[in-house]
mmCIF file of C-alpha atoms and ligand atoms in Angstrom:
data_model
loop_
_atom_site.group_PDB
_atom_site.id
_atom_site.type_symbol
_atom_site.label_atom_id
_atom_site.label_comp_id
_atom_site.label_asym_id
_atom_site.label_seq_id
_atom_site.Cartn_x
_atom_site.Cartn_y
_atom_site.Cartn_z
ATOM 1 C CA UNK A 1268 125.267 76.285 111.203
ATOM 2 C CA UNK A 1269 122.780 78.905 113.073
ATOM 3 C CA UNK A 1270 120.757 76.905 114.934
ATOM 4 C CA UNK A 1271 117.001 78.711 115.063
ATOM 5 C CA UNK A 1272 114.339 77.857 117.679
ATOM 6 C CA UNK A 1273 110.461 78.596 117.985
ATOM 7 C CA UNK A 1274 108.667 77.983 120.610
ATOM 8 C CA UNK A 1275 104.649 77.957 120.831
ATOM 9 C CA UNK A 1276 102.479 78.134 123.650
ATOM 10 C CA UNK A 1277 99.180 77.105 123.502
ATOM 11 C CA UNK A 1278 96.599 74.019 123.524
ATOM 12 C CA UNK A 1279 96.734 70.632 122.875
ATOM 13 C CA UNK A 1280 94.633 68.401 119.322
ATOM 14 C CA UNK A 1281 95.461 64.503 119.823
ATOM 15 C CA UNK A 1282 94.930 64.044 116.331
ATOM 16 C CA UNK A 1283 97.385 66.224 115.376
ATOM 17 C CA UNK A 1284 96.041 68.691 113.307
ATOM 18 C CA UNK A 1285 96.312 72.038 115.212
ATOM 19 C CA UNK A 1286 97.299 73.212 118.322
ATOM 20 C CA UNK A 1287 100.821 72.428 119.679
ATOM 21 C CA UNK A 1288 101.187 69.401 117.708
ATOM 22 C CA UNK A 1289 100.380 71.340 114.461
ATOM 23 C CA UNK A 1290 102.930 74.130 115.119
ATOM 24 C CA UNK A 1291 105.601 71.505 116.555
ATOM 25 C CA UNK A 1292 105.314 69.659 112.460
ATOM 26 C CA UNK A 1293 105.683 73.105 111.171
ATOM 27 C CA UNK A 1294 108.572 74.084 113.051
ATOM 28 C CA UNK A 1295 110.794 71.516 112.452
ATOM 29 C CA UNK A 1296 108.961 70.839 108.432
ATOM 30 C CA UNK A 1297 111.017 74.674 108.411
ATOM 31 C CA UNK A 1298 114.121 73.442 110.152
ATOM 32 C CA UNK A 1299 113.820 75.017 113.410
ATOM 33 C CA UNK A 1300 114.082 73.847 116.599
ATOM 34 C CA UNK A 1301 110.269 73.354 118.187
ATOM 35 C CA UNK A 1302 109.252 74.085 121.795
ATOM 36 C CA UNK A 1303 106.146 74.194 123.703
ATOM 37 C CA UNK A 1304 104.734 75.191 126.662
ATOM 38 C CA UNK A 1305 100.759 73.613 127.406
ATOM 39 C CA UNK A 1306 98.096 76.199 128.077
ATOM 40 C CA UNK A 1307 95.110 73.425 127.785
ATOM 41 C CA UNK A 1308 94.765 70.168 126.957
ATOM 42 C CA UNK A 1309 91.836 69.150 124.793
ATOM 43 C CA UNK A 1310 90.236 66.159 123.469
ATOM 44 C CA UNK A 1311 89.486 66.828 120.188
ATOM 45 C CA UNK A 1312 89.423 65.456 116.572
ATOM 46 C CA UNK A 1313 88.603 65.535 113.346
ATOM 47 C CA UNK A 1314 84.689 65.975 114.166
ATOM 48 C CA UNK A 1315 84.970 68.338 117.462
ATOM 49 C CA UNK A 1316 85.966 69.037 120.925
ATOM 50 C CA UNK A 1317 84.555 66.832 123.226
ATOM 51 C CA UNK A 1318 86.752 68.006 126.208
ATOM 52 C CA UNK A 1319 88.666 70.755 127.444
ATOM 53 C CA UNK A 1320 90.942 70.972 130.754
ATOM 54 C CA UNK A 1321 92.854 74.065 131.855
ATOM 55 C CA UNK A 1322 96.548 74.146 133.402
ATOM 56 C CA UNK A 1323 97.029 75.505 136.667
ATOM 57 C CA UNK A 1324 98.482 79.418 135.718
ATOM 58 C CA UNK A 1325 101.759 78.429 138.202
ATOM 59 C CA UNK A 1326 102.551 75.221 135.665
ATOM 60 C CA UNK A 1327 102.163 77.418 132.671
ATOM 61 C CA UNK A 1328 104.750 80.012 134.243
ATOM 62 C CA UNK A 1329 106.437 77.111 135.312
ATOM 63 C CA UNK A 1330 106.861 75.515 131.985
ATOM 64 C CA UNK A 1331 107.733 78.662 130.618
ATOM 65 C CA UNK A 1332 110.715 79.358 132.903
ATOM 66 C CA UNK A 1333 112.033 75.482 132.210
ATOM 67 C CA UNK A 1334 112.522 77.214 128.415
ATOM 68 C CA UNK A 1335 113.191 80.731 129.286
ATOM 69 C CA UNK A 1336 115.707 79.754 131.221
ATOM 70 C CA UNK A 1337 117.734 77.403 128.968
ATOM 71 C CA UNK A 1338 116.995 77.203 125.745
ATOM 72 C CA UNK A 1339 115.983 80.906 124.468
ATOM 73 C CA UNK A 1340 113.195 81.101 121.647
ATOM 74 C CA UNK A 1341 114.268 82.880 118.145
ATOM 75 C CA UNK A 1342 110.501 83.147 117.665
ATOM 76 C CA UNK A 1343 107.403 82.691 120.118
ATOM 77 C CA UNK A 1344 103.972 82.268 118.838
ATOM 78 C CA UNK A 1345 100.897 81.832 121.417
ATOM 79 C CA UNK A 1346 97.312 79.890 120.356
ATOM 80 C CA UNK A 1347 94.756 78.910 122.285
ATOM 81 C CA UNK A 1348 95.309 81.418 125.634
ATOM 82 C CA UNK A 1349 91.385 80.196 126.937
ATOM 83 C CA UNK A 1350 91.060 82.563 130.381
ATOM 84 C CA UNK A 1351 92.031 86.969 130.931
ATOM 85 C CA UNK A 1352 94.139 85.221 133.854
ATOM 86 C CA UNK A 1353 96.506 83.004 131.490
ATOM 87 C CA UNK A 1354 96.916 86.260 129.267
ATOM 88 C CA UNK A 1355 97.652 88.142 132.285
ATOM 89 C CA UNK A 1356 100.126 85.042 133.571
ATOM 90 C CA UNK A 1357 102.495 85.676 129.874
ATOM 91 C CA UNK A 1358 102.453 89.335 129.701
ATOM 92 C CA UNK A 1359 105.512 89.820 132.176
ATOM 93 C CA UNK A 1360 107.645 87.172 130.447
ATOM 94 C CA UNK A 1361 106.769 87.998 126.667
ATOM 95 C CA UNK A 1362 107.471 92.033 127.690
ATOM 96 C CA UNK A 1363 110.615 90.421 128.933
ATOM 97 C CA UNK A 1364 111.368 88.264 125.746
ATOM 98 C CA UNK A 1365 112.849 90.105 122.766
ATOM 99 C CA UNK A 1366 112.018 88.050 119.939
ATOM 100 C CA UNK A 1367 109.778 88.421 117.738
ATOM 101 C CA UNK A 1368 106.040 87.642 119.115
ATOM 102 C CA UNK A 1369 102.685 86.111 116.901
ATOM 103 C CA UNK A 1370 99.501 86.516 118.114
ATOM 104 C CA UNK A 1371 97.291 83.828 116.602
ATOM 105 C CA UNK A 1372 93.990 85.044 118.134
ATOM 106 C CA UNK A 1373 92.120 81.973 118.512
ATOM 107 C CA UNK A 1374 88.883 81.748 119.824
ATOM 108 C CA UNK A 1375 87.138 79.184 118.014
ATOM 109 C CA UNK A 1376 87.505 75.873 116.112
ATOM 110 C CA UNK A 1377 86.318 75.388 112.860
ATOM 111 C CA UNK A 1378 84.273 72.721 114.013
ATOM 112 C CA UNK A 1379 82.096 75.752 116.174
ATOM 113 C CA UNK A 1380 83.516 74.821 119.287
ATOM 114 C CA UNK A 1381 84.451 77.999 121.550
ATOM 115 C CA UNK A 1382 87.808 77.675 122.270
ATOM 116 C CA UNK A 1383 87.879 80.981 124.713
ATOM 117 C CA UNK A 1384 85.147 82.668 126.865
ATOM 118 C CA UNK A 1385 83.604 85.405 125.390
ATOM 119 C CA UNK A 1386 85.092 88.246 128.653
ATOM 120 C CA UNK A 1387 88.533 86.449 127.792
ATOM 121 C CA UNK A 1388 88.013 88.223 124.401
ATOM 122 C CA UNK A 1389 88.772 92.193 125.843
ATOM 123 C CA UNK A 1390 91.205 90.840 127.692
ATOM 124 C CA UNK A 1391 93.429 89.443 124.517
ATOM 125 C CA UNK A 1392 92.754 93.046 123.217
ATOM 126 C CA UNK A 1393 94.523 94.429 126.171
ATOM 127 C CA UNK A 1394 97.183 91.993 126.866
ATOM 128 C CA UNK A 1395 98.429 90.131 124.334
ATOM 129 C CA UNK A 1396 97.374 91.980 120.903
ATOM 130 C CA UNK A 1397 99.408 94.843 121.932
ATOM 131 C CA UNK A 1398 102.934 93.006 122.382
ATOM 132 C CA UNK A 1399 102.031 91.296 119.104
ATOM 133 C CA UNK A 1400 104.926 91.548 116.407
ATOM 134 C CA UNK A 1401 101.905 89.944 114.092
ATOM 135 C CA UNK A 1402 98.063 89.401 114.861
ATOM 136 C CA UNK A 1403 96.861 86.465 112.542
ATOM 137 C CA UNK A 1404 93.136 86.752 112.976
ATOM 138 C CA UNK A 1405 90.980 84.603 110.667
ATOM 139 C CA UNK A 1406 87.747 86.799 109.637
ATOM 140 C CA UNK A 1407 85.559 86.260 112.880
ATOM 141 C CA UNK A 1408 88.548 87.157 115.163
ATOM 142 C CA UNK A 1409 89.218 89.847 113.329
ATOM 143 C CA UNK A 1410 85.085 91.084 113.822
ATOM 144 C CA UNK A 1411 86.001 90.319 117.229
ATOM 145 C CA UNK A 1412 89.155 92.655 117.831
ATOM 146 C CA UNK A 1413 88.074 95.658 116.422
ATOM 147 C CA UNK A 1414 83.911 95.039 116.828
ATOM 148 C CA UNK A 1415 83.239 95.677 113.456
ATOM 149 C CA UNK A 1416 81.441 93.640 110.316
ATOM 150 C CA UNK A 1417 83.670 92.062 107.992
ATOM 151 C CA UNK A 1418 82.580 91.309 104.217
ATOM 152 C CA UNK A 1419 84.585 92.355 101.509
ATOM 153 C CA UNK A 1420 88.545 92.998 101.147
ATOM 154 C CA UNK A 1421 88.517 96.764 101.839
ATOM 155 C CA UNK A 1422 86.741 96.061 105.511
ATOM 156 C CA UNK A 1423 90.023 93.311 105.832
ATOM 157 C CA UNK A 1424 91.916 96.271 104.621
ATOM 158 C CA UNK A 1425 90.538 98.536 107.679
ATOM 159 C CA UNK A 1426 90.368 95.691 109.814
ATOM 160 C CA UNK A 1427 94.051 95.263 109.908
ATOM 161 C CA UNK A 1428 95.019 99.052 110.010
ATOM 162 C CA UNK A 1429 93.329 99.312 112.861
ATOM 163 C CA UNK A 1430 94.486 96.088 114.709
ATOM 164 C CA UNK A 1431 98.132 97.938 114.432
ATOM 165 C CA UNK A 1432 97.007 101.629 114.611
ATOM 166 C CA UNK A 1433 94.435 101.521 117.192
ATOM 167 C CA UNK A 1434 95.302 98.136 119.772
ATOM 168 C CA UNK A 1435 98.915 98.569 119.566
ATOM 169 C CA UNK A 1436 100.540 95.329 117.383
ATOM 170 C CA UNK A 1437 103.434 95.857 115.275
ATOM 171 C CA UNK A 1438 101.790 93.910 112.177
ATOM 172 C CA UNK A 1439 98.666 92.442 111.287
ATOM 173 C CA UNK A 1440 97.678 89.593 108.586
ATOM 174 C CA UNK A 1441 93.913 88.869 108.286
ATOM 175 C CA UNK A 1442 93.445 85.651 106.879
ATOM 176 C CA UNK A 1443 90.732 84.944 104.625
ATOM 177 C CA UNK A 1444 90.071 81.183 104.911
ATOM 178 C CA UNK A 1445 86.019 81.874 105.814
ATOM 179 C CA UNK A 1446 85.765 83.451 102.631
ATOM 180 C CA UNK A 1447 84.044 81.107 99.555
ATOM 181 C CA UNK A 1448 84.944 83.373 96.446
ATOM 182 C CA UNK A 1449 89.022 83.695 97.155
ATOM 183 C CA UNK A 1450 91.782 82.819 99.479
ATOM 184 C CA UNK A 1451 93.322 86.213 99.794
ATOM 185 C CA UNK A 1452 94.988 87.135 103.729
ATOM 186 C CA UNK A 1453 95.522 91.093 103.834
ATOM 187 C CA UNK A 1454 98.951 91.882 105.384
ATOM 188 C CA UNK A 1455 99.639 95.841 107.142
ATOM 189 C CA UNK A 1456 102.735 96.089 108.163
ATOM 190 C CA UNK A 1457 104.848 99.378 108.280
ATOM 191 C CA UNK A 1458 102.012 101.226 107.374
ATOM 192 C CA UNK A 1459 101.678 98.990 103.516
ATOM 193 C CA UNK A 1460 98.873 97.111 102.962
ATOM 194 C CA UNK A 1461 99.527 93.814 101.039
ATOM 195 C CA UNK A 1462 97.776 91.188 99.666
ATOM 196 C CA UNK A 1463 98.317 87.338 99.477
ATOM 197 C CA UNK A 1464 96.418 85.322 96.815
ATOM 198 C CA UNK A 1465 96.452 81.857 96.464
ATOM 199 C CA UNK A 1466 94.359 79.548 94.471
ATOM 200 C CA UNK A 1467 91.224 78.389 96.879
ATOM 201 C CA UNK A 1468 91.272 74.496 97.063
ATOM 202 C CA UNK A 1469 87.733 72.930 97.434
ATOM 203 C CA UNK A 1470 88.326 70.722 100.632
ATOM 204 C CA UNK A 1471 86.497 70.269 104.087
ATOM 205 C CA UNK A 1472 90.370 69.690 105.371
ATOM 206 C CA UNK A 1473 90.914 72.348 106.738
ATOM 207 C CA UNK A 1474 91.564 71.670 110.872
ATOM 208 C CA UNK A 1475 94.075 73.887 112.204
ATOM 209 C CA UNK A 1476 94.857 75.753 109.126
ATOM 210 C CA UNK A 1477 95.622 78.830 111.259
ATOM 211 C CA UNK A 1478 97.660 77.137 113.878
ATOM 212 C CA UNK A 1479 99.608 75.590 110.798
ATOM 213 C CA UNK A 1480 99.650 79.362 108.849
ATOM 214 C CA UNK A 1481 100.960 81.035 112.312
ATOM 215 C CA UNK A 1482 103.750 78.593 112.860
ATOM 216 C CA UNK A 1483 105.341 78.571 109.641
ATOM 217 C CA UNK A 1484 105.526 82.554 110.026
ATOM 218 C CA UNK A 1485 107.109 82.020 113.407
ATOM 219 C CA UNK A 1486 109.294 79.301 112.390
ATOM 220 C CA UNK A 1487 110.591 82.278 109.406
ATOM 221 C CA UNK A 1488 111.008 85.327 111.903
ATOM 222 C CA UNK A 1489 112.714 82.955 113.909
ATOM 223 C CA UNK A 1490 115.061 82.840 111.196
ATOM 224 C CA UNK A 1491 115.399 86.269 111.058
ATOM 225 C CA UNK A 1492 113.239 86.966 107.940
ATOM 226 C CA UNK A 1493 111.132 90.279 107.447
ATOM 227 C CA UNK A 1494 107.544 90.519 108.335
ATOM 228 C CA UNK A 1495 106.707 90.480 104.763
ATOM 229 C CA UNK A 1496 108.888 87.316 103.777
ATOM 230 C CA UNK A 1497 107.549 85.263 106.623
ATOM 231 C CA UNK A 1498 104.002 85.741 105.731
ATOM 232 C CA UNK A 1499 104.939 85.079 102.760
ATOM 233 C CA UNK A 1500 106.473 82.426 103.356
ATOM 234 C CA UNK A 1501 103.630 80.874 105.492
ATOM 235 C CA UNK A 1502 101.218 81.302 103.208
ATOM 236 C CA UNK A 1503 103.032 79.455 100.507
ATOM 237 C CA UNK A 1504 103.140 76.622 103.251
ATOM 238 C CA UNK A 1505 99.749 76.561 104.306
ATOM 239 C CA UNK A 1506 98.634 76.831 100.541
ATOM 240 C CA UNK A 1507 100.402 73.760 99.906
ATOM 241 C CA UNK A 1508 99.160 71.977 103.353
ATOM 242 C CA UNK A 1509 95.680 72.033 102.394
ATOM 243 C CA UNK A 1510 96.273 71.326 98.731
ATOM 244 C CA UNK A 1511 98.273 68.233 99.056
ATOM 245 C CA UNK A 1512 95.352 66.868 101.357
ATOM 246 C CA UNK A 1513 95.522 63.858 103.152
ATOM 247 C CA UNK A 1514 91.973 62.800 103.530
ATOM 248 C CA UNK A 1515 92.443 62.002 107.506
ATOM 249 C CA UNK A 1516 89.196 61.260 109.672
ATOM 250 C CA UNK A 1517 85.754 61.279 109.463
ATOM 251 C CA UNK A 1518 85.197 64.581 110.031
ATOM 252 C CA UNK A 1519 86.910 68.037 108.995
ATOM 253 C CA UNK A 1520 90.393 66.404 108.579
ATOM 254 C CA UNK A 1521 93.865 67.592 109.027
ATOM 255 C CA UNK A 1522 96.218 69.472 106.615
ATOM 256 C CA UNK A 1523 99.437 68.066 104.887
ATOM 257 C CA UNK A 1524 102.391 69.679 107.181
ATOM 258 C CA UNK A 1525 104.742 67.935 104.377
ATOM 259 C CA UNK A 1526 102.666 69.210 101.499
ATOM 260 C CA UNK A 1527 105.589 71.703 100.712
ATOM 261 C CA UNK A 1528 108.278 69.364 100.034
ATOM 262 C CA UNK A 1529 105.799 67.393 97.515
ATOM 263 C CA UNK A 1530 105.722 70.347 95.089
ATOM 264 C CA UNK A 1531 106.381 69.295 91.326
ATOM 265 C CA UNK A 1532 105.612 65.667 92.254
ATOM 266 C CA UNK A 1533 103.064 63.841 90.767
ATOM 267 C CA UNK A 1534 99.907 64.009 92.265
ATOM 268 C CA UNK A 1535 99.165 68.110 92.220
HETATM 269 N N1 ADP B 416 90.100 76.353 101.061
HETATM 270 C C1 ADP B 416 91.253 77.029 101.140
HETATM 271 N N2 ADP B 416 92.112 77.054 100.083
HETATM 272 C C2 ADP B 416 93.269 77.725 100.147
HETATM 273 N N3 ADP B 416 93.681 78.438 101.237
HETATM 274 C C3 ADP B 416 92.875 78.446 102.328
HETATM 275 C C4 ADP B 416 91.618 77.749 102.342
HETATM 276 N N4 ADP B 416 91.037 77.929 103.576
HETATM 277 C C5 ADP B 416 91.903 78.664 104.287
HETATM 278 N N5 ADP B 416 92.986 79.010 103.548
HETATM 279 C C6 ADP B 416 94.158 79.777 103.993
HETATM 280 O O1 ADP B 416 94.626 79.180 105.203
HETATM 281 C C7 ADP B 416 95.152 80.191 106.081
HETATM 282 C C8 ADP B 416 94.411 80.114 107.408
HETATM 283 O O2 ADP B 416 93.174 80.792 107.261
HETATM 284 P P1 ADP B 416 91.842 80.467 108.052
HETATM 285 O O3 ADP B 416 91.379 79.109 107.632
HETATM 286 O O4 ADP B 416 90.925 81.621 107.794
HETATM 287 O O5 ADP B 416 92.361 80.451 109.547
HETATM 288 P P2 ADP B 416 91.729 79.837 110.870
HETATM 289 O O6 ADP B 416 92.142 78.394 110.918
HETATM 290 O O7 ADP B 416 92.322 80.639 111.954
HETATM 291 O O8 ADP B 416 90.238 79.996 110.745
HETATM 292 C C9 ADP B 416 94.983 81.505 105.331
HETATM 293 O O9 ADP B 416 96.166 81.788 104.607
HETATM 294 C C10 ADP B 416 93.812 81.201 104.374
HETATM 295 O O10 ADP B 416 93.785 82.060 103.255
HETATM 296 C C1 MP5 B 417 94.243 73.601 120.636
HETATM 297 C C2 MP5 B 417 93.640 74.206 119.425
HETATM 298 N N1 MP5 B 417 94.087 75.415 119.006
HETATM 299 C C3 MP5 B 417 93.547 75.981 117.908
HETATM 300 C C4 MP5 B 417 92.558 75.356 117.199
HETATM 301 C C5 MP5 B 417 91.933 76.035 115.998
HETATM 302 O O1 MP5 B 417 92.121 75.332 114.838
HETATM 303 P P1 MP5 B 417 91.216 75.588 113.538
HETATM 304 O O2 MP5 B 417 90.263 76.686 113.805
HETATM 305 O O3 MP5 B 417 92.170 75.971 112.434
HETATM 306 O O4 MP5 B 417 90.556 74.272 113.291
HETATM 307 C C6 MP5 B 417 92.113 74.094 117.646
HETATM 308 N N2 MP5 B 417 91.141 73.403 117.006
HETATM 309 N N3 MP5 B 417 92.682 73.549 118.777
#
């Protein structure tokens, strides 16, 4: 049997619900092998941040050559990358690394918290976007990237085009989670634009729902799936993560990384 590995690089939740520990579940909920090199680690939970501290840039490299080195990715996703001189720390290695690369953008938590300085923000437009096999921005990010107002489907539409036209990624998926009417993401890859519905579940649950989303694609390219069956893929996961909620923590609570595997139990 083809083993498959994925490894993600990014911060840390102690709850559980996004960051590392959110795209480790994933991984191995979609048999692959999970890896992870630490970029920050963060106290958070369910109702915010309430610390952030930075690895040195030489530990990062470091724990990046420990995997590089010996057990080679299938798949690499990055997260949280908080400072320009992080971003500038990976590009070498990921240019060197030919797997398949996601870009999950992130720059704040759902809870408001910044998760990356706003000059940090250029520099992921410069450094990382453009190595990008997929850029998973949520609607914000996506603003962000390509400084430009977001509101209805056709601006996700043009959002995406010109993530991959204009700042260089291969693919683009913009994910509409902040959205209250619908749950449709917006995928442009080799030049088609495609859309993912899903039915919109009526939760506050929804901590690291992009971390989760991101992983699950990784996890599939890692495989060796298309662009367009991975998101696809991932979205089916994530759907089911939030719907199968577990009602964790007093604040904005986890999603279900086993929510998948529940399908056409009771319960749903
Ligand atoms: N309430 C919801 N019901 C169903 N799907 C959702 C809901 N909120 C977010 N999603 C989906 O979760 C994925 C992550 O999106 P989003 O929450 O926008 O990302 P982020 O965590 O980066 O802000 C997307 O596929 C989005 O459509
Ligand atoms: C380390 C880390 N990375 C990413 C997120 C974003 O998660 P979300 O915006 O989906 O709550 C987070 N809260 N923490």
């Amino acid at each position: 049997m083809a083993i498959h590995t994925a490894l993600t690089i990014a911060g840390t939740d102690p709850t559980g619900g996004a960051g590392v520990q959110a795209d480790l579940k994933t991984f191995q909920e979609r048999e692959v092998f999970g890896m992870s090199v630490i970029t920050s680690v963060l106290a958070q939970n369910t109702t915010g941040v309430q610390m952030i501290n930075h690895m040195p840039l030489d530990l990062i490299q470091a724990q990046l050559d420990s995997v590089l080195t010996d057990i080679p990715p299938s798949a690499v996703k990055t997260g949280m990358i908080a400072t320009p001189e992080m971003m500038e720390a990976l590009v070498d290695r990921l240019q060197a690394i030919d797997v398949p690369y996601i870009c999950d953008p992130v720059m704040i938590a759902k809870s408001g918290d910044p998760l990356m300085d706003e000059h940090s923000r250029k520099s992921l437009r410069e450094t990382l976007v453009p190595l990008a096999t997929i850029v998973t921005p949520n609607i914000p990010e996506a603003s962000d990237l390509i400084e430009m107002k977001i509101e209805t489907v056709a601006d996700m539409e043009k959002a995406a085009k010109l993530i991959v036209n204009e700042l260089g990624a291969k693919a683009a998926v913009i994910k509409g989670g902040y959205r209250t009417d619908h749950s449709t993401d917006v995928l442009f890859s080799n030049q088609t634009m495609t859309h993912l519905h899903a039915d919109r579940t009526n939760t506050k649950h929804l901590h690291g729902t992009g971390c989760t989303f991101s992983a699950a694609i990784t996890a599939e390219l890692a495989k060796g799936k298309s662009i367009e069956e991975a998101v696809s893929i991932g979205k089916a996961f994530i759907t089911d993560a939030i719907s199968y909620t577990l009602n964790l923590g007093s604040g904005n609570g986890p999603t279900n990384h086993w929510g998948f595997r529940l399908k056409g139990l009771p319960g749903k």
